């Protein structure tokens, strides 16, 4: 059994006793291939939950890199609310149902994932770890999941796709130079990316005060090849561009950054293949609501016409369960991946994902839900 999952299993058995662990859960914890090789100096056994990575990352990253990852916009109300809203949702378990076999699989655009948890696009991985996006891709693949590569990647897609054994998606920031944008999309597709996520919540950057305070800038030896010479953007991104983008590629196009049900409807009318409910981890417009709060009304509007994903504050397996119960098909995780990368490279990324997958299995078993399809709003406690 490989290292990181063995540690997870050990910590669970220490807590609850092996006999309580459903056999299917055990086999899923054992499954997968580790990126932590024998002799690697990284000891991740002390990392029990996702918060441990953030605590430890602070001492492993430069102040500038840590502030870049950890900060939100302005007074960081939305950052806090993403967590608070998830924390205050209570669960309503059902007992005496058979949870010996858990089906955690989910299918997205024809690809089957072992768990409904993806790696969100985040920028500049080389400031978090020297192996940068290659480590993220290895870690995500070891955890059998999709990695959405940011437009601000510090490694070219062709290099990332060489090491990824599970699908990559590409996150797109549309540039004024639409020919350049089209070229980037087509390169991503040619390099095997299986979907494009166009981010629509960033017509301008947020008031990122903590980044301003540390005078954030990239180190001289790090660059973002798809976002070179980024001057002020003059051509606004509009729904017409969403229609145009779909003519540039054959792979599915998702819009990332929807908080408003009317925008979700417009996205569907524009022909998109999927929607990501996101507030950019509270990094853009402060005081917008938590994504888990926005999700139910968007889910009602979308009504299963296209896959609906959500990110923002997902840190626990119970958070994943709550998002699915309120209408998401899958979730993405951002900051914890950056902190996992900083703490342990590929193995750190894998461990973040394994912990979340494992906690999600526990949340399912303990609420009496044996399959994703059976997770509905009845699992949410109503006053
Ligand atoms: C981001 N996010 C982001 N989104 C995007 O579309 N393109 C990008 O380049 C980035 N870059 C980025 C950097 C860092 C350091 C963070 C923390 C976030 C937003 C990201 O995709 C996602 O929406 C959130 O990170 C999800 O919330 P959590 O899991 O970080 O709380």
mmCIF file of C-alpha atoms and ligand atoms in Angstrom:
data_model
loop_
_atom_site.group_PDB
_atom_site.id
_atom_site.type_symbol
_atom_site.label_atom_id
_atom_site.label_comp_id
_atom_site.label_asym_id
_atom_site.label_seq_id
_atom_site.Cartn_x
_atom_site.Cartn_y
_atom_site.Cartn_z
ATOM 1 C CA UNK A 1 0.000 0.000 0.000
ATOM 2 C CA UNK A 2 1.439 3.343 -0.849
ATOM 3 C CA UNK A 3 2.459 5.853 1.760
ATOM 4 C CA UNK A 4 -0.001 8.673 1.945
ATOM 5 C CA UNK A 5 -3.129 6.551 1.791
ATOM 6 C CA UNK A 6 -1.650 4.121 4.301
ATOM 7 C CA UNK A 7 -1.239 7.019 6.701
ATOM 8 C CA UNK A 8 -4.833 8.029 6.171
ATOM 9 C CA UNK A 9 -5.990 4.502 6.817
ATOM 10 C CA UNK A 10 -3.812 4.320 9.917
ATOM 11 C CA UNK A 11 -5.249 7.508 11.317
ATOM 12 C CA UNK A 12 -8.778 6.305 10.661
ATOM 13 C CA UNK A 13 -8.250 2.888 12.217
ATOM 14 C CA UNK A 14 -6.633 4.549 15.209
ATOM 15 C CA UNK A 15 -9.776 6.615 15.638
ATOM 16 C CA UNK A 16 -12.517 4.190 14.903
ATOM 17 C CA UNK A 17 -11.156 0.667 14.653
ATOM 18 C CA UNK A 18 -10.681 -1.133 11.348
ATOM 19 C CA UNK A 19 -13.820 -3.205 11.769
ATOM 20 C CA UNK A 20 -16.006 -0.113 11.486
ATOM 21 C CA UNK A 21 -14.591 0.850 8.129
ATOM 22 C CA UNK A 22 -16.764 -0.344 5.257
ATOM 23 C CA UNK A 23 -14.724 -2.659 3.069
ATOM 24 C CA UNK A 24 -15.393 -0.643 -0.059
ATOM 25 C CA UNK A 25 -14.128 2.482 1.685
ATOM 26 C CA UNK A 26 -11.008 0.609 2.745
ATOM 27 C CA UNK A 27 -10.330 -0.585 -0.767
ATOM 28 C CA UNK A 28 -10.830 2.910 -2.141
ATOM 29 C CA UNK A 29 -8.407 4.330 0.397
ATOM 30 C CA UNK A 30 -5.878 1.705 -0.656
ATOM 31 C CA UNK A 31 -6.431 2.307 -4.337
ATOM 32 C CA UNK A 32 -4.407 4.627 -6.512
ATOM 33 C CA UNK A 33 -0.739 5.130 -7.159
ATOM 34 C CA UNK A 34 1.359 7.314 -4.916
ATOM 35 C CA UNK A 35 3.748 9.968 -6.087
ATOM 36 C CA UNK A 36 5.598 9.757 -2.786
ATOM 37 C CA UNK A 37 8.511 7.455 -3.529
ATOM 38 C CA UNK A 38 10.561 5.557 -0.997
ATOM 39 C CA UNK A 39 13.360 7.752 0.290
ATOM 40 C CA UNK A 40 11.562 11.022 -0.391
ATOM 41 C CA UNK A 41 12.424 13.386 2.436
ATOM 42 C CA UNK A 42 8.864 14.648 2.806
ATOM 43 C CA UNK A 43 6.997 13.349 5.819
ATOM 44 C CA UNK A 44 3.345 14.151 5.391
ATOM 45 C CA UNK A 45 2.123 11.880 8.165
ATOM 46 C CA UNK A 46 1.416 14.850 10.454
ATOM 47 C CA UNK A 47 -1.029 16.365 7.963
ATOM 48 C CA UNK A 48 -4.396 15.145 9.170
ATOM 49 C CA UNK A 49 -6.756 17.654 7.589
ATOM 50 C CA UNK A 50 -6.630 20.439 5.007
ATOM 51 C CA UNK A 51 -6.115 23.184 7.577
ATOM 52 C CA UNK A 52 -2.819 21.567 8.624
ATOM 53 C CA UNK A 53 -1.415 22.380 5.177
ATOM 54 C CA UNK A 54 -2.230 26.070 5.455
ATOM 55 C CA UNK A 55 -0.610 26.297 8.908
ATOM 56 C CA UNK A 56 2.540 24.576 7.749
ATOM 57 C CA UNK A 57 2.716 26.322 4.358
ATOM 58 C CA UNK A 58 3.237 29.712 5.952
ATOM 59 C CA UNK A 59 6.715 28.710 7.140
ATOM 60 C CA UNK A 60 7.568 27.002 3.845
ATOM 61 C CA UNK A 61 6.634 29.800 1.441
ATOM 62 C CA UNK A 62 8.044 33.258 0.935
ATOM 63 C CA UNK A 63 5.892 35.891 2.587
ATOM 64 C CA UNK A 64 5.008 37.228 -0.842
ATOM 65 C CA UNK A 65 3.855 33.819 -2.120
ATOM 66 C CA UNK A 66 1.938 33.021 1.063
ATOM 67 C CA UNK A 67 0.123 36.340 1.034
ATOM 68 C CA UNK A 68 -0.665 35.863 -2.645
ATOM 69 C CA UNK A 69 -2.347 32.520 -1.991
ATOM 70 C CA UNK A 70 -3.932 33.143 1.399
ATOM 71 C CA UNK A 71 -5.421 36.577 0.789
ATOM 72 C CA UNK A 72 -8.783 37.691 -0.483
ATOM 73 C CA UNK A 73 -10.096 41.038 -1.659
ATOM 74 C CA UNK A 74 -10.598 44.092 0.558
ATOM 75 C CA UNK A 75 -11.859 43.136 4.036
ATOM 76 C CA UNK A 76 -12.115 39.435 3.143
ATOM 77 C CA UNK A 77 -15.763 39.125 4.185
ATOM 78 C CA UNK A 78 -16.500 36.761 1.322
ATOM 79 C CA UNK A 79 -13.478 34.632 2.204
ATOM 80 C CA UNK A 80 -14.908 34.234 5.714
ATOM 81 C CA UNK A 81 -18.474 33.737 4.517
ATOM 82 C CA UNK A 82 -17.482 30.907 2.180
ATOM 83 C CA UNK A 83 -16.428 28.985 5.293
ATOM 84 C CA UNK A 84 -19.066 30.284 7.680
ATOM 85 C CA UNK A 85 -21.912 29.378 5.359
ATOM 86 C CA UNK A 86 -20.632 25.827 4.943
ATOM 87 C CA UNK A 87 -19.983 25.476 8.675
ATOM 88 C CA UNK A 88 -23.471 26.556 9.672
ATOM 89 C CA UNK A 89 -25.276 24.066 7.429
ATOM 90 C CA UNK A 90 -26.241 21.127 9.635
ATOM 91 C CA UNK A 91 -26.538 17.587 8.378
ATOM 92 C CA UNK A 92 -29.498 15.264 8.757
ATOM 93 C CA UNK A 93 -28.196 11.693 8.841
ATOM 94 C CA UNK A 94 -30.180 8.548 8.117
ATOM 95 C CA UNK A 95 -29.257 5.424 10.067
ATOM 96 C CA UNK A 96 -29.459 1.700 9.366
ATOM 97 C CA UNK A 97 -28.962 1.966 5.651
ATOM 98 C CA UNK A 98 -26.416 -0.282 3.974
ATOM 99 C CA UNK A 99 -23.241 1.718 3.418
ATOM 100 C CA UNK A 100 -20.835 -1.190 3.017
ATOM 101 C CA UNK A 101 -20.434 -0.247 -0.639
ATOM 102 C CA UNK A 102 -20.045 3.399 -1.526
ATOM 103 C CA UNK A 103 -20.340 4.593 -5.082
ATOM 104 C CA UNK A 104 -18.499 7.930 -5.201
ATOM 105 C CA UNK A 105 -18.062 8.006 -8.964
ATOM 106 C CA UNK A 106 -19.212 10.883 -11.095
ATOM 107 C CA UNK A 107 -19.142 11.355 -14.845
ATOM 108 C CA UNK A 108 -18.248 14.713 -16.411
ATOM 109 C CA UNK A 109 -18.334 15.109 -20.187
ATOM 110 C CA UNK A 110 -17.847 11.385 -20.678
ATOM 111 C CA UNK A 111 -14.977 11.042 -18.228
ATOM 112 C CA UNK A 112 -15.554 9.047 -15.075
ATOM 113 C CA UNK A 113 -14.001 10.422 -11.898
ATOM 114 C CA UNK A 114 -13.543 8.362 -8.735
ATOM 115 C CA UNK A 115 -14.783 11.286 -6.603
ATOM 116 C CA UNK A 116 -16.587 14.560 -7.394
ATOM 117 C CA UNK A 117 -13.570 16.681 -6.442
ATOM 118 C CA UNK A 118 -11.410 18.542 -8.992
ATOM 119 C CA UNK A 119 -8.352 20.791 -8.796
ATOM 120 C CA UNK A 120 -9.376 24.437 -9.361
ATOM 121 C CA UNK A 121 -7.250 26.659 -11.593
ATOM 122 C CA UNK A 122 -4.764 28.673 -9.569
ATOM 123 C CA UNK A 123 -1.949 30.814 -10.873
ATOM 124 C CA UNK A 124 1.846 30.745 -10.556
ATOM 125 C CA UNK A 125 2.606 27.325 -9.079
ATOM 126 C CA UNK A 126 6.367 27.860 -9.384
ATOM 127 C CA UNK A 127 6.215 30.444 -6.600
ATOM 128 C CA UNK A 128 4.746 27.721 -4.365
ATOM 129 C CA UNK A 129 7.135 24.887 -5.254
ATOM 130 C CA UNK A 130 10.053 24.638 -7.713
ATOM 131 C CA UNK A 131 8.308 21.806 -9.598
ATOM 132 C CA UNK A 132 5.295 24.076 -10.104
ATOM 133 C CA UNK A 133 2.440 22.818 -12.264
ATOM 134 C CA UNK A 134 4.228 19.553 -13.037
ATOM 135 C CA UNK A 135 3.965 18.610 -9.367
ATOM 136 C CA UNK A 136 0.306 19.650 -9.294
ATOM 137 C CA UNK A 137 -0.427 17.501 -12.336
ATOM 138 C CA UNK A 138 1.366 14.506 -10.839
ATOM 139 C CA UNK A 139 -0.455 14.916 -7.537
ATOM 140 C CA UNK A 140 -3.864 15.342 -9.159
ATOM 141 C CA UNK A 141 -3.263 12.324 -11.386
ATOM 142 C CA UNK A 142 -2.139 10.206 -8.410
ATOM 143 C CA UNK A 143 -5.443 11.118 -6.774
ATOM 144 C CA UNK A 144 -7.238 10.184 -10.033
ATOM 145 C CA UNK A 145 -8.707 13.572 -10.691
ATOM 146 C CA UNK A 146 -8.957 16.393 -13.217
ATOM 147 C CA UNK A 147 -6.583 19.346 -12.915
ATOM 148 C CA UNK A 148 -7.815 22.629 -14.351
ATOM 149 C CA UNK A 149 -4.660 24.437 -15.497
ATOM 150 C CA UNK A 150 -4.741 28.220 -15.051
ATOM 151 C CA UNK A 151 -4.087 30.687 -17.879
ATOM 152 C CA UNK A 152 -1.474 31.985 -15.443
ATOM 153 C CA UNK A 153 0.362 28.672 -15.457
ATOM 154 C CA UNK A 154 4.115 29.040 -15.092
ATOM 155 C CA UNK A 155 4.649 25.828 -17.101
ATOM 156 C CA UNK A 156 3.551 25.244 -20.684
ATOM 157 C CA UNK A 157 0.606 22.900 -21.259
ATOM 158 C CA UNK A 158 2.665 20.591 -23.471
ATOM 159 C CA UNK A 159 4.994 19.907 -20.537
ATOM 160 C CA UNK A 160 2.139 19.444 -18.071
ATOM 161 C CA UNK A 161 0.307 17.055 -20.386
ATOM 162 C CA UNK A 162 3.407 14.846 -20.579
ATOM 163 C CA UNK A 163 3.214 14.057 -16.864
ATOM 164 C CA UNK A 164 -0.574 14.044 -16.345
ATOM 165 C CA UNK A 165 -2.176 10.615 -16.454
ATOM 166 C CA UNK A 166 -5.674 11.984 -15.824
ATOM 167 C CA UNK A 167 -7.437 14.663 -17.846
ATOM 168 C CA UNK A 168 -6.415 18.284 -17.816
ATOM 169 C CA UNK A 169 -8.858 21.089 -18.406
ATOM 170 C CA UNK A 170 -7.706 24.612 -19.274
ATOM 171 C CA UNK A 171 -8.914 27.796 -17.590
ATOM 172 C CA UNK A 172 -9.061 30.721 -19.954
ATOM 173 C CA UNK A 173 -8.715 34.433 -19.427
ATOM 174 C CA UNK A 174 -9.835 36.030 -22.678
ATOM 175 C CA UNK A 175 -7.326 38.609 -23.890
ATOM 176 C CA UNK A 176 -7.941 41.744 -25.938
ATOM 177 C CA UNK A 177 -6.036 39.999 -28.687
ATOM 178 C CA UNK A 178 -8.753 37.551 -29.697
ATOM 179 C CA UNK A 179 -6.489 35.826 -32.251
ATOM 180 C CA UNK A 180 -4.006 35.101 -29.450
ATOM 181 C CA UNK A 181 -6.873 33.848 -27.268
ATOM 182 C CA UNK A 182 -8.113 31.550 -30.031
ATOM 183 C CA UNK A 183 -4.584 30.235 -30.497
ATOM 184 C CA UNK A 184 -4.250 29.465 -26.772
ATOM 185 C CA UNK A 185 -7.587 27.623 -26.771
ATOM 186 C CA UNK A 186 -6.619 25.581 -29.812
ATOM 187 C CA UNK A 187 -3.199 24.773 -28.341
ATOM 188 C CA UNK A 188 -4.853 23.598 -25.125
ATOM 189 C CA UNK A 189 -7.186 21.371 -27.135
ATOM 190 C CA UNK A 190 -4.326 20.053 -29.285
ATOM 191 C CA UNK A 191 -2.340 19.228 -26.133
ATOM 192 C CA UNK A 192 -5.201 17.037 -24.933
ATOM 193 C CA UNK A 193 -7.122 19.328 -22.576
ATOM 194 C CA UNK A 194 -10.643 17.969 -22.284
ATOM 195 C CA UNK A 195 -12.535 21.189 -21.491
ATOM 196 C CA UNK A 196 -12.088 24.953 -21.387
ATOM 197 C CA UNK A 197 -13.275 26.939 -18.354
ATOM 198 C CA UNK A 198 -13.590 30.589 -19.275
ATOM 199 C CA UNK A 199 -13.408 32.793 -16.214
ATOM 200 C CA UNK A 200 -16.051 35.521 -16.385
ATOM 201 C CA UNK A 201 -15.859 37.116 -12.939
ATOM 202 C CA UNK A 202 -12.707 39.171 -13.511
ATOM 203 C CA UNK A 203 -13.341 42.119 -15.890
ATOM 204 C CA UNK A 204 -10.910 43.872 -13.518
ATOM 205 C CA UNK A 205 -8.913 42.553 -10.589
ATOM 206 C CA UNK A 206 -10.184 42.888 -7.022
ATOM 207 C CA UNK A 207 -8.903 45.228 -4.317
ATOM 208 C CA UNK A 208 -6.265 42.813 -3.137
ATOM 209 C CA UNK A 209 -4.878 44.846 -0.265
ATOM 210 C CA UNK A 210 -2.679 42.130 1.230
ATOM 211 C CA UNK A 211 -1.016 41.591 -2.144
ATOM 212 C CA UNK A 212 -0.528 45.343 -2.452
ATOM 213 C CA UNK A 213 1.075 45.461 0.998
ATOM 214 C CA UNK A 214 3.704 42.842 0.111
ATOM 215 C CA UNK A 215 4.138 44.457 -3.332
ATOM 216 C CA UNK A 216 3.406 41.147 -5.010
ATOM 217 C CA UNK A 217 5.361 40.450 -8.177
ATOM 218 C CA UNK A 218 6.699 37.337 -9.831
ATOM 219 C CA UNK A 219 10.336 36.431 -9.201
ATOM 220 C CA UNK A 220 12.529 37.142 -12.248
ATOM 221 C CA UNK A 221 12.978 33.441 -13.077
ATOM 222 C CA UNK A 222 9.217 32.722 -13.178
ATOM 223 C CA UNK A 223 6.873 33.725 -15.981
ATOM 224 C CA UNK A 224 3.373 32.968 -17.229
ATOM 225 C CA UNK A 225 3.743 32.137 -20.954
ATOM 226 C CA UNK A 226 0.049 32.523 -21.849
ATOM 227 C CA UNK A 227 -0.346 35.898 -20.151
ATOM 228 C CA UNK A 228 2.634 37.847 -21.445
ATOM 229 C CA UNK A 229 2.552 41.642 -21.904
ATOM 230 C CA UNK A 230 -0.661 42.045 -20.014
ATOM 231 C CA UNK A 231 -1.671 45.664 -20.471
ATOM 232 C CA UNK A 232 -5.040 47.116 -19.477
ATOM 233 C CA UNK A 233 -7.784 45.263 -21.340
ATOM 234 C CA UNK A 234 -9.919 47.456 -23.601
ATOM 235 C CA UNK A 235 -12.256 45.029 -25.377
ATOM 236 C CA UNK A 236 -14.904 43.952 -22.893
ATOM 237 C CA UNK A 237 -15.732 40.252 -22.571
ATOM 238 C CA UNK A 238 -19.447 39.766 -23.259
ATOM 239 C CA UNK A 239 -21.907 36.952 -23.976
ATOM 240 C CA UNK A 240 -21.078 37.316 -27.678
ATOM 241 C CA UNK A 241 -17.530 36.181 -26.867
ATOM 242 C CA UNK A 242 -18.894 33.112 -25.100
ATOM 243 C CA UNK A 243 -20.697 32.164 -28.323
ATOM 244 C CA UNK A 244 -17.576 32.937 -30.362
ATOM 245 C CA UNK A 245 -15.325 30.859 -28.096
ATOM 246 C CA UNK A 246 -17.437 27.802 -28.775
ATOM 247 C CA UNK A 247 -16.702 28.167 -32.473
ATOM 248 C CA UNK A 248 -12.958 28.022 -31.657
ATOM 249 C CA UNK A 249 -13.003 24.577 -30.105
ATOM 250 C CA UNK A 250 -14.701 21.198 -30.156
ATOM 251 C CA UNK A 251 -14.200 20.498 -26.466
ATOM 252 C CA UNK A 252 -16.802 21.555 -23.878
ATOM 253 C CA UNK A 253 -16.794 25.173 -22.725
ATOM 254 C CA UNK A 254 -17.718 25.961 -19.124
ATOM 255 C CA UNK A 255 -18.199 29.432 -17.662
ATOM 256 C CA UNK A 256 -16.499 29.961 -14.298
ATOM 257 C CA UNK A 257 -17.605 32.639 -11.884
ATOM 258 C CA UNK A 258 -21.412 32.563 -11.936
ATOM 259 C CA UNK A 259 -23.288 33.712 -8.798
ATOM 260 C CA UNK A 260 -26.533 34.884 -10.313
ATOM 261 C CA UNK A 261 -29.297 32.564 -11.622
ATOM 262 C CA UNK A 262 -30.084 34.937 -14.502
ATOM 263 C CA UNK A 263 -26.476 34.712 -15.658
ATOM 264 C CA UNK A 264 -26.699 30.921 -15.399
ATOM 265 C CA UNK A 265 -29.713 31.051 -17.734
ATOM 266 C CA UNK A 266 -27.856 33.334 -20.175
ATOM 267 C CA UNK A 267 -24.914 30.939 -20.100
ATOM 268 C CA UNK A 268 -27.166 28.052 -21.048
ATOM 269 C CA UNK A 269 -28.808 30.135 -23.779
ATOM 270 C CA UNK A 270 -25.289 30.901 -25.078
ATOM 271 C CA UNK A 271 -24.777 27.175 -25.481
ATOM 272 C CA UNK A 272 -22.191 26.468 -22.754
ATOM 273 C CA UNK A 273 -21.601 22.882 -21.702
ATOM 274 C CA UNK A 274 -21.240 23.584 -17.983
ATOM 275 C CA UNK A 275 -21.316 26.205 -15.241
ATOM 276 C CA UNK A 276 -18.998 26.784 -12.306
ATOM 277 C CA UNK A 277 -20.520 28.664 -9.387
ATOM 278 C CA UNK A 278 -17.576 30.603 -7.987
ATOM 279 C CA UNK A 279 -16.695 33.844 -6.229
ATOM 280 C CA UNK A 280 -12.997 33.389 -6.994
ATOM 281 C CA UNK A 281 -12.376 32.443 -3.365
ATOM 282 C CA UNK A 282 -13.368 35.978 -2.345
ATOM 283 C CA UNK A 283 -10.428 37.436 -4.270
ATOM 284 C CA UNK A 284 -12.395 39.750 -6.565
ATOM 285 C CA UNK A 285 -15.578 41.397 -5.295
ATOM 286 C CA UNK A 286 -15.727 41.425 -1.523
ATOM 287 C CA UNK A 287 -19.128 41.030 0.175
ATOM 288 C CA UNK A 288 -20.664 38.794 -2.514
ATOM 289 C CA UNK A 289 -22.300 35.810 -0.817
ATOM 290 C CA UNK A 290 -20.750 32.451 -0.136
ATOM 291 C CA UNK A 291 -20.976 30.153 -3.124
ATOM 292 C CA UNK A 292 -22.850 27.519 -1.118
ATOM 293 C CA UNK A 293 -25.496 30.194 -0.490
ATOM 294 C CA UNK A 294 -25.720 31.084 -4.193
ATOM 295 C CA UNK A 295 -25.772 27.464 -5.322
ATOM 296 C CA UNK A 296 -29.383 26.351 -4.594
ATOM 297 C CA UNK A 297 -31.077 29.055 -6.674
ATOM 298 C CA UNK A 298 -28.644 28.515 -9.544
ATOM 299 C CA UNK A 299 -29.232 24.770 -9.351
ATOM 300 C CA UNK A 300 -32.989 25.400 -9.483
ATOM 301 C CA UNK A 301 -32.575 27.575 -12.582
ATOM 302 C CA UNK A 302 -30.166 25.199 -14.334
ATOM 303 C CA UNK A 303 -32.391 22.243 -13.480
ATOM 304 C CA UNK A 304 -29.788 19.666 -14.549
ATOM 305 C CA UNK A 305 -29.602 20.959 -18.140
ATOM 306 C CA UNK A 306 -25.790 21.148 -17.883
ATOM 307 C CA UNK A 307 -23.289 19.966 -15.250
ATOM 308 C CA UNK A 308 -23.023 22.409 -12.369
ATOM 309 C CA UNK A 309 -19.793 22.713 -10.419
ATOM 310 C CA UNK A 310 -18.993 24.840 -7.392
ATOM 311 C CA UNK A 311 -15.904 26.078 -5.597
ATOM 312 C CA UNK A 312 -15.170 28.350 -2.648
ATOM 313 C CA UNK A 313 -14.131 27.278 0.833
ATOM 314 C CA UNK A 314 -14.357 23.518 0.336
ATOM 315 C CA UNK A 315 -12.120 22.113 3.087
ATOM 316 C CA UNK A 316 -13.980 19.090 4.496
ATOM 317 C CA UNK A 317 -15.652 15.992 3.133
ATOM 318 C CA UNK A 318 -18.891 17.239 4.668
ATOM 319 C CA UNK A 319 -18.548 20.399 2.523
ATOM 320 C CA UNK A 320 -18.452 18.262 -0.616
ATOM 321 C CA UNK A 321 -21.541 16.396 0.554
ATOM 322 C CA UNK A 322 -23.375 19.675 1.248
ATOM 323 C CA UNK A 323 -22.528 21.075 -2.189
ATOM 324 C CA UNK A 324 -23.831 17.941 -3.896
ATOM 325 C CA UNK A 325 -26.944 17.936 -1.714
ATOM 326 C CA UNK A 326 -27.631 21.525 -2.808
ATOM 327 C CA UNK A 327 -27.282 20.820 -6.510
ATOM 328 C CA UNK A 328 -23.622 20.599 -7.553
ATOM 329 C CA UNK A 329 -22.371 17.684 -9.637
ATOM 330 C CA UNK A 330 -18.833 18.213 -8.374
ATOM 331 C CA UNK A 331 -16.652 20.710 -6.529
ATOM 332 C CA UNK A 332 -13.216 22.217 -7.074
ATOM 333 C CA UNK A 333 -10.563 23.067 -4.510
ATOM 334 C CA UNK A 334 -8.131 25.966 -4.864
ATOM 335 C CA UNK A 335 -6.131 27.215 -1.874
ATOM 336 C CA UNK A 336 -5.597 23.829 -0.206
ATOM 337 C CA UNK A 337 -3.966 22.563 -3.407
ATOM 338 C CA UNK A 338 -1.546 25.521 -3.339
ATOM 339 C CA UNK A 339 -0.711 24.849 0.294
ATOM 340 C CA UNK A 340 -0.341 21.108 -0.340
ATOM 341 C CA UNK A 341 2.006 21.920 -3.213
ATOM 342 C CA UNK A 342 4.076 24.226 -0.992
ATOM 343 C CA UNK A 343 4.278 21.638 1.801
ATOM 344 C CA UNK A 344 5.089 18.531 -0.216
ATOM 345 C CA UNK A 345 5.102 19.051 -3.982
ATOM 346 C CA UNK A 346 3.206 16.353 -5.871
ATOM 347 C CA UNK A 347 2.837 14.229 -2.743
ATOM 348 C CA UNK A 348 1.364 17.191 -0.889
ATOM 349 C CA UNK A 349 -1.209 17.771 -3.635
ATOM 350 C CA UNK A 350 -2.091 14.090 -3.655
ATOM 351 C CA UNK A 351 -2.461 14.052 0.109
ATOM 352 C CA UNK A 352 -4.785 17.077 0.139
ATOM 353 C CA UNK A 353 -7.006 15.344 -2.397
ATOM 354 C CA UNK A 354 -6.833 11.934 -0.674
ATOM 355 C CA UNK A 355 -7.861 13.436 2.657
ATOM 356 C CA UNK A 356 -10.814 15.207 1.054
ATOM 357 C CA UNK A 357 -11.857 12.093 -0.862
ATOM 358 C CA UNK A 358 -11.600 9.994 2.272
ATOM 359 C CA UNK A 359 -13.527 12.492 4.394
ATOM 360 C CA UNK A 360 -16.209 12.609 1.697
ATOM 361 C CA UNK A 361 -16.533 8.827 1.894
ATOM 362 C CA UNK A 362 -16.919 9.088 5.674
ATOM 363 C CA UNK A 363 -19.523 11.836 5.279
ATOM 364 C CA UNK A 364 -21.496 9.647 2.878
ATOM 365 C CA UNK A 365 -21.275 6.576 5.117
ATOM 366 C CA UNK A 366 -22.202 8.516 8.245
ATOM 367 C CA UNK A 367 -25.215 10.214 6.659
ATOM 368 C CA UNK A 368 -26.423 6.909 5.236
ATOM 369 C CA UNK A 369 -25.813 7.742 1.577
ATOM 370 C CA UNK A 370 -24.260 4.982 -0.477
ATOM 371 C CA UNK A 371 -24.169 6.738 -3.860
ATOM 372 C CA UNK A 372 -23.825 10.216 -5.268
ATOM 373 C CA UNK A 373 -27.269 9.897 -6.821
ATOM 374 C CA UNK A 374 -28.811 9.330 -3.393
ATOM 375 C CA UNK A 375 -27.372 12.593 -1.980
ATOM 376 C CA UNK A 376 -30.175 15.132 -2.100
ATOM 377 C CA UNK A 377 -31.484 18.002 0.014
ATOM 378 C CA UNK A 378 -32.896 15.517 2.546
ATOM 379 C CA UNK A 379 -29.351 15.251 3.892
ATOM 380 C CA UNK A 380 -29.533 18.912 4.971
ATOM 381 C CA UNK A 381 -31.072 19.587 8.378
ATOM 382 C CA UNK A 382 -34.065 21.903 8.120
ATOM 383 C CA UNK A 383 -35.141 23.945 11.138
HETATM 384 C C1 LIG B 1 -7.275 31.456 -7.816
HETATM 385 N N1 LIG B 1 -8.379 31.367 -8.662
HETATM 386 C C2 LIG B 1 -8.204 31.501 -10.016
HETATM 387 N N2 LIG B 1 -9.272 31.361 -10.846
HETATM 388 C C3 LIG B 1 -9.114 31.433 -12.177
HETATM 389 O O1 LIG B 1 -10.082 31.292 -12.905
HETATM 390 N N3 LIG B 1 -7.863 31.650 -12.721
HETATM 391 C C4 LIG B 1 -6.762 31.803 -11.957
HETATM 392 O O2 LIG B 1 -5.661 31.982 -12.464
HETATM 393 C C5 LIG B 1 -6.928 31.752 -10.549
HETATM 394 N N4 LIG B 1 -5.864 31.924 -9.719
HETATM 395 C C6 LIG B 1 -6.008 31.745 -8.378
HETATM 396 C C7 LIG B 1 -4.876 31.811 -7.554
HETATM 397 C C8 LIG B 1 -5.003 31.540 -6.206
HETATM 398 C C9 LIG B 1 -3.788 31.557 -5.350
HETATM 399 C C10 LIG B 1 -6.269 31.234 -5.651
HETATM 400 C C11 LIG B 1 -6.425 30.918 -4.173
HETATM 401 C C12 LIG B 1 -7.381 31.201 -6.450
HETATM 402 C C13 LIG B 1 -9.707 30.992 -8.124
HETATM 403 C C14 LIG B 1 -9.844 29.480 -8.069
HETATM 404 O O3 LIG B 1 -9.931 28.933 -9.349
HETATM 405 C C15 LIG B 1 -11.083 29.024 -7.298
HETATM 406 O O4 LIG B 1 -12.200 29.678 -7.796
HETATM 407 C C16 LIG B 1 -10.973 29.251 -5.787
HETATM 408 O O5 LIG B 1 -9.654 29.140 -5.359
HETATM 409 C C17 LIG B 1 -11.836 28.256 -5.031
HETATM 410 O O6 LIG B 1 -11.911 28.571 -3.692
HETATM 411 P P1 LIG B 1 -10.949 27.942 -2.562
HETATM 412 O O7 LIG B 1 -11.011 26.450 -2.669
HETATM 413 O O8 LIG B 1 -9.595 28.467 -2.806
HETATM 414 O O9 LIG B 1 -11.544 28.464 -1.293
#
